[in-house]
């Protein structure tokens, strides 16, 4: 795709002069680093926004016909406390006041509706709570 501006042609983000050569100049003036960085940053932001928007729509569509684990899942586990001792060791105990915890997560790539994604929660759910 080329757009002519007098003796200059704008070709896919590159500016080239075409006054000496009727076919087109073989010397390309490359886009400057700040402009290229802005284009890359804008592309990444648009890609993430598109990915988040499609993930959000996918979760909302699955919310129309929910099942017990789609799109939200409740995980139940014991609350284990990690209590450091004076000798440098750690003692692990089940929480006596609130022994079970229920964590709700969403089956998606990104957090939605205030819940973390299940791919992030499941590996961390059994980790002890440091005191």
mmCIF file with all atom_site columns, C-alpha atoms in Angstrom, residues 5-100:
data_model
loop_
_atom_site.group_PDB
_atom_site.id
_atom_site.type_symbol
_atom_site.label_atom_id
_atom_site.label_alt_id
_atom_site.label_comp_id
_atom_site.label_asym_id
_atom_site.label_entity_id
_atom_site.label_seq_id
_atom_site.pdbx_PDB_ins_code
_atom_site.Cartn_x
_atom_site.Cartn_y
_atom_site.Cartn_z
_atom_site.occupancy
_atom_site.B_iso_or_equiv
_atom_site.pdbx_formal_charge
_atom_site.auth_seq_id
_atom_site.auth_comp_id
_atom_site.auth_asym_id
_atom_site.auth_atom_id
_atom_site.pdbx_PDB_model_num
ATOM 1  C CA . UNK A 1 5   ? 2.807   12.945  -1.432  1.00 0.00 ? 5   UNK A CA 1
ATOM 2  C CA . UNK A 1 6   ? 4.485   14.948  -4.196  1.00 0.00 ? 6   UNK A CA 1
ATOM 3  C CA . UNK A 1 7   ? 7.995   13.543  -4.577  1.00 0.00 ? 7   UNK A CA 1
ATOM 4  C CA . UNK A 1 8   ? 7.663   11.291  -1.491  1.00 0.00 ? 8   UNK A CA 1
ATOM 5  C CA . UNK A 1 9   ? 5.823   8.028   -1.116  1.00 0.00 ? 9   UNK A CA 1
ATOM 6  C CA . UNK A 1 10  ? 4.551   6.691   2.195   1.00 0.00 ? 10  UNK A CA 1
ATOM 7  C CA . UNK A 1 11  ? 4.870   2.916   2.007   1.00 0.00 ? 11  UNK A CA 1
ATOM 8  C CA . UNK A 1 12  ? 3.826   0.718   4.973   1.00 0.00 ? 12  UNK A CA 1
ATOM 9  C CA . UNK A 1 13  ? 5.170   3.178   7.529   1.00 0.00 ? 13  UNK A CA 1
ATOM 10 C CA . UNK A 1 14  ? 8.340   3.933   5.566   1.00 0.00 ? 14  UNK A CA 1
ATOM 11 C CA . UNK A 1 15  ? 9.053   7.178   3.756   1.00 0.00 ? 15  UNK A CA 1
ATOM 12 C CA . UNK A 1 16  ? 10.914  6.937   0.512   1.00 0.00 ? 16  UNK A CA 1
ATOM 13 C CA . UNK A 1 17  ? 11.863  9.504   -2.109  1.00 0.00 ? 17  UNK A CA 1
ATOM 14 C CA . UNK A 1 18  ? 10.913  8.802   -5.693  1.00 0.00 ? 18  UNK A CA 1
ATOM 15 C CA . UNK A 1 19  ? 12.074  11.923  -7.560  1.00 0.00 ? 19  UNK A CA 1
ATOM 16 C CA . UNK A 1 20  ? 15.286  10.423  -9.035  1.00 0.00 ? 20  UNK A CA 1
ATOM 17 C CA . UNK A 1 21  ? 14.082  6.951   -9.878  1.00 0.00 ? 21  UNK A CA 1
ATOM 18 C CA . UNK A 1 22  ? 10.761  6.605   -11.758 1.00 0.00 ? 22  UNK A CA 1
ATOM 19 C CA . UNK A 1 23  ? 10.259  3.095   -10.413 1.00 0.00 ? 23  UNK A CA 1
ATOM 20 C CA . UNK A 1 24  ? 10.889  4.126   -6.846  1.00 0.00 ? 24  UNK A CA 1
ATOM 21 C CA . UNK A 1 25  ? 13.831  4.759   -4.634  1.00 0.00 ? 25  UNK A CA 1
ATOM 22 C CA . UNK A 1 26  ? 15.703  1.805   -3.232  1.00 0.00 ? 26  UNK A CA 1
ATOM 23 C CA . UNK A 1 27  ? 16.866  3.791   -0.189  1.00 0.00 ? 27  UNK A CA 1
ATOM 24 C CA . UNK A 1 28  ? 14.334  3.560   2.599   1.00 0.00 ? 28  UNK A CA 1
ATOM 25 C CA . UNK A 1 29  ? 14.319  5.939   5.518   1.00 0.00 ? 29  UNK A CA 1
ATOM 26 C CA . UNK A 1 30  ? 13.362  3.745   8.452   1.00 0.00 ? 30  UNK A CA 1
ATOM 27 C CA . UNK A 1 31  ? 10.825  4.817   11.036  1.00 0.00 ? 31  UNK A CA 1
ATOM 28 C CA . UNK A 1 32  ? 12.439  6.384   14.096  1.00 0.00 ? 32  UNK A CA 1
ATOM 29 C CA . UNK A 1 33  ? 12.728  4.374   17.304  1.00 0.00 ? 33  UNK A CA 1
ATOM 30 C CA . UNK A 1 34  ? 10.216  6.424   19.368  1.00 0.00 ? 34  UNK A CA 1
ATOM 31 C CA . UNK A 1 35  ? 7.563   6.142   16.659  1.00 0.00 ? 35  UNK A CA 1
ATOM 32 C CA . UNK A 1 36  ? 8.188   2.413   16.310  1.00 0.00 ? 36  UNK A CA 1
ATOM 33 C CA . UNK A 1 37  ? 8.023   1.989   20.107  1.00 0.00 ? 37  UNK A CA 1
ATOM 34 C CA . UNK A 1 38  ? 4.694   3.851   20.202  1.00 0.00 ? 38  UNK A CA 1
ATOM 35 C CA . UNK A 1 39  ? 3.289   1.640   17.452  1.00 0.00 ? 39  UNK A CA 1
ATOM 36 C CA . UNK A 1 40  ? 4.405   -1.535  19.220  1.00 0.00 ? 40  UNK A CA 1
ATOM 37 C CA . UNK A 1 41  ? 2.996   -0.309  22.549  1.00 0.00 ? 41  UNK A CA 1
ATOM 38 C CA . UNK A 1 42  ? -0.314  0.653   20.948  1.00 0.00 ? 42  UNK A CA 1
ATOM 39 C CA . UNK A 1 43  ? -0.523  -2.745  19.232  1.00 0.00 ? 43  UNK A CA 1
ATOM 40 C CA . UNK A 1 44  ? 0.120   -4.589  22.501  1.00 0.00 ? 44  UNK A CA 1
ATOM 41 C CA . UNK A 1 45  ? -2.473  -2.494  24.369  1.00 0.00 ? 45  UNK A CA 1
ATOM 42 C CA . UNK A 1 46  ? -5.067  -3.091  21.652  1.00 0.00 ? 46  UNK A CA 1
ATOM 43 C CA . UNK A 1 47  ? -4.324  -6.820  21.618  1.00 0.00 ? 47  UNK A CA 1
ATOM 44 C CA . UNK A 1 48  ? -4.714  -7.109  25.420  1.00 0.00 ? 48  UNK A CA 1
ATOM 45 C CA . UNK A 1 49  ? -7.922  -5.046  25.320  1.00 0.00 ? 49  UNK A CA 1
ATOM 46 C CA . UNK A 1 50  ? -9.336  -7.259  22.581  1.00 0.00 ? 50  UNK A CA 1
ATOM 47 C CA . UNK A 1 51  ? -8.349  -10.411 24.466  1.00 0.00 ? 51  UNK A CA 1
ATOM 48 C CA . UNK A 1 52  ? -9.889  -9.128  27.729  1.00 0.00 ? 52  UNK A CA 1
ATOM 49 C CA . UNK A 1 53  ? -13.086 -8.047  25.960  1.00 0.00 ? 53  UNK A CA 1
ATOM 50 C CA . UNK A 1 54  ? -13.541 -11.411 24.253  1.00 0.00 ? 54  UNK A CA 1
ATOM 51 C CA . UNK A 1 55  ? -12.809 -13.223 27.540  1.00 0.00 ? 55  UNK A CA 1
ATOM 52 C CA . UNK A 1 56  ? -15.404 -11.038 29.303  1.00 0.00 ? 56  UNK A CA 1
ATOM 53 C CA . UNK A 1 57  ? -18.019 -11.786 26.625  1.00 0.00 ? 57  UNK A CA 1
ATOM 54 C CA . UNK A 1 58  ? -17.273 -15.507 26.854  1.00 0.00 ? 58  UNK A CA 1
ATOM 55 C CA . UNK A 1 59  ? -17.803 -15.458 30.647  1.00 0.00 ? 59  UNK A CA 1
ATOM 56 C CA . UNK A 1 60  ? -21.032 -13.436 30.316  1.00 0.00 ? 60  UNK A CA 1
ATOM 57 C CA . UNK A 1 61  ? -22.424 -15.861 27.725  1.00 0.00 ? 61  UNK A CA 1
ATOM 58 C CA . UNK A 1 62  ? -21.588 -18.832 29.958  1.00 0.00 ? 62  UNK A CA 1
ATOM 59 C CA . UNK A 1 63  ? -23.311 -17.057 32.870  1.00 0.00 ? 63  UNK A CA 1
ATOM 60 C CA . UNK A 1 64  ? -26.617 -17.284 30.954  1.00 0.00 ? 64  UNK A CA 1
ATOM 61 C CA . UNK A 1 65  ? -26.638 -21.099 31.335  1.00 0.00 ? 65  UNK A CA 1
ATOM 62 C CA . UNK A 1 66  ? -24.519 -21.824 34.421  1.00 0.00 ? 66  UNK A CA 1
ATOM 63 C CA . UNK A 1 67  ? -23.632 -25.241 35.766  1.00 0.00 ? 67  UNK A CA 1
ATOM 64 C CA . UNK A 1 68  ? -22.019 -25.897 39.183  1.00 0.00 ? 68  UNK A CA 1
ATOM 65 C CA . UNK A 1 69  ? -18.517 -25.342 37.797  1.00 0.00 ? 69  UNK A CA 1
ATOM 66 C CA . UNK A 1 70  ? -19.099 -23.084 34.769  1.00 0.00 ? 70  UNK A CA 1
ATOM 67 C CA . UNK A 1 71  ? -18.222 -20.204 34.768  1.00 0.00 ? 71  UNK A CA 1
ATOM 68 C CA . UNK A 1 72  ? -17.740 -19.959 38.554  1.00 0.00 ? 72  UNK A CA 1
ATOM 69 C CA . UNK A 1 73  ? -16.420 -22.727 40.800  1.00 0.00 ? 73  UNK A CA 1
ATOM 70 C CA . UNK A 1 74  ? -16.308 -22.904 44.588  1.00 0.00 ? 74  UNK A CA 1
ATOM 71 C CA . UNK A 1 75  ? -13.287 -24.696 46.029  1.00 0.00 ? 75  UNK A CA 1
ATOM 72 C CA . UNK A 1 76  ? -13.311 -25.948 49.615  1.00 0.00 ? 76  UNK A CA 1
ATOM 73 C CA . UNK A 1 77  ? -10.122 -26.569 51.577  1.00 0.00 ? 77  UNK A CA 1
ATOM 74 C CA . UNK A 1 78  ? -8.693  -26.524 55.091  1.00 0.00 ? 78  UNK A CA 1
ATOM 75 C CA . UNK A 1 79  ? -7.163  -23.304 56.426  1.00 0.00 ? 79  UNK A CA 1
ATOM 76 C CA . UNK A 1 80  ? -3.641  -24.221 57.452  1.00 0.00 ? 80  UNK A CA 1
ATOM 77 C CA . UNK A 1 81  ? -1.618  -21.681 59.438  1.00 0.00 ? 81  UNK A CA 1
ATOM 78 C CA . UNK A 1 82  ? 2.180   -21.499 59.199  1.00 0.00 ? 82  UNK A CA 1
ATOM 79 C CA . UNK A 1 83  ? 3.431   -20.397 62.631  1.00 0.00 ? 83  UNK A CA 1
ATOM 80 C CA . UNK A 1 84  ? 7.149   -19.568 62.862  1.00 0.00 ? 84  UNK A CA 1
ATOM 81 C CA . UNK A 1 85  ? 8.957   -20.773 65.995  1.00 0.00 ? 85  UNK A CA 1
ATOM 82 C CA . UNK A 1 86  ? 11.989  -19.306 67.760  1.00 0.00 ? 86  UNK A CA 1
ATOM 83 C CA . UNK A 1 87  ? 14.362  -22.026 66.567  1.00 0.00 ? 87  UNK A CA 1
ATOM 84 C CA . UNK A 1 88  ? 13.734  -21.104 62.910  1.00 0.00 ? 88  UNK A CA 1
ATOM 85 C CA . UNK A 1 89  ? 11.319  -23.984 62.218  1.00 0.00 ? 89  UNK A CA 1
ATOM 86 C CA . UNK A 1 90  ? 7.721   -23.557 61.123  1.00 0.00 ? 90  UNK A CA 1
ATOM 87 C CA . UNK A 1 91  ? 4.782   -25.294 62.761  1.00 0.00 ? 91  UNK A CA 1
ATOM 88 C CA . UNK A 1 92  ? 1.667   -25.989 60.687  1.00 0.00 ? 92  UNK A CA 1
ATOM 89 C CA . UNK A 1 93  ? -1.759  -26.079 62.352  1.00 0.00 ? 93  UNK A CA 1
ATOM 90 C CA . UNK A 1 94  ? -5.332  -26.181 61.142  1.00 0.00 ? 94  UNK A CA 1
ATOM 91 C CA . UNK A 1 95  ? -7.157  -22.962 62.069  1.00 0.00 ? 95  UNK A CA 1
ATOM 92 C CA . UNK A 1 96  ? -9.305  -23.788 65.131  1.00 0.00 ? 96  UNK A CA 1
ATOM 93 C CA . UNK A 1 97  ? -11.722 -20.866 64.730  1.00 0.00 ? 97  UNK A CA 1
ATOM 94 C CA . UNK A 1 98  ? -12.399 -21.254 61.019  1.00 0.00 ? 98  UNK A CA 1
ATOM 95 C CA . UNK A 1 99  ? -11.127 -24.671 59.852  1.00 0.00 ? 99  UNK A CA 1
ATOM 96 C CA . UNK A 1 100 ? -12.550 -24.586 56.299  1.00 0.00 ? 100 UNK A CA 1
#
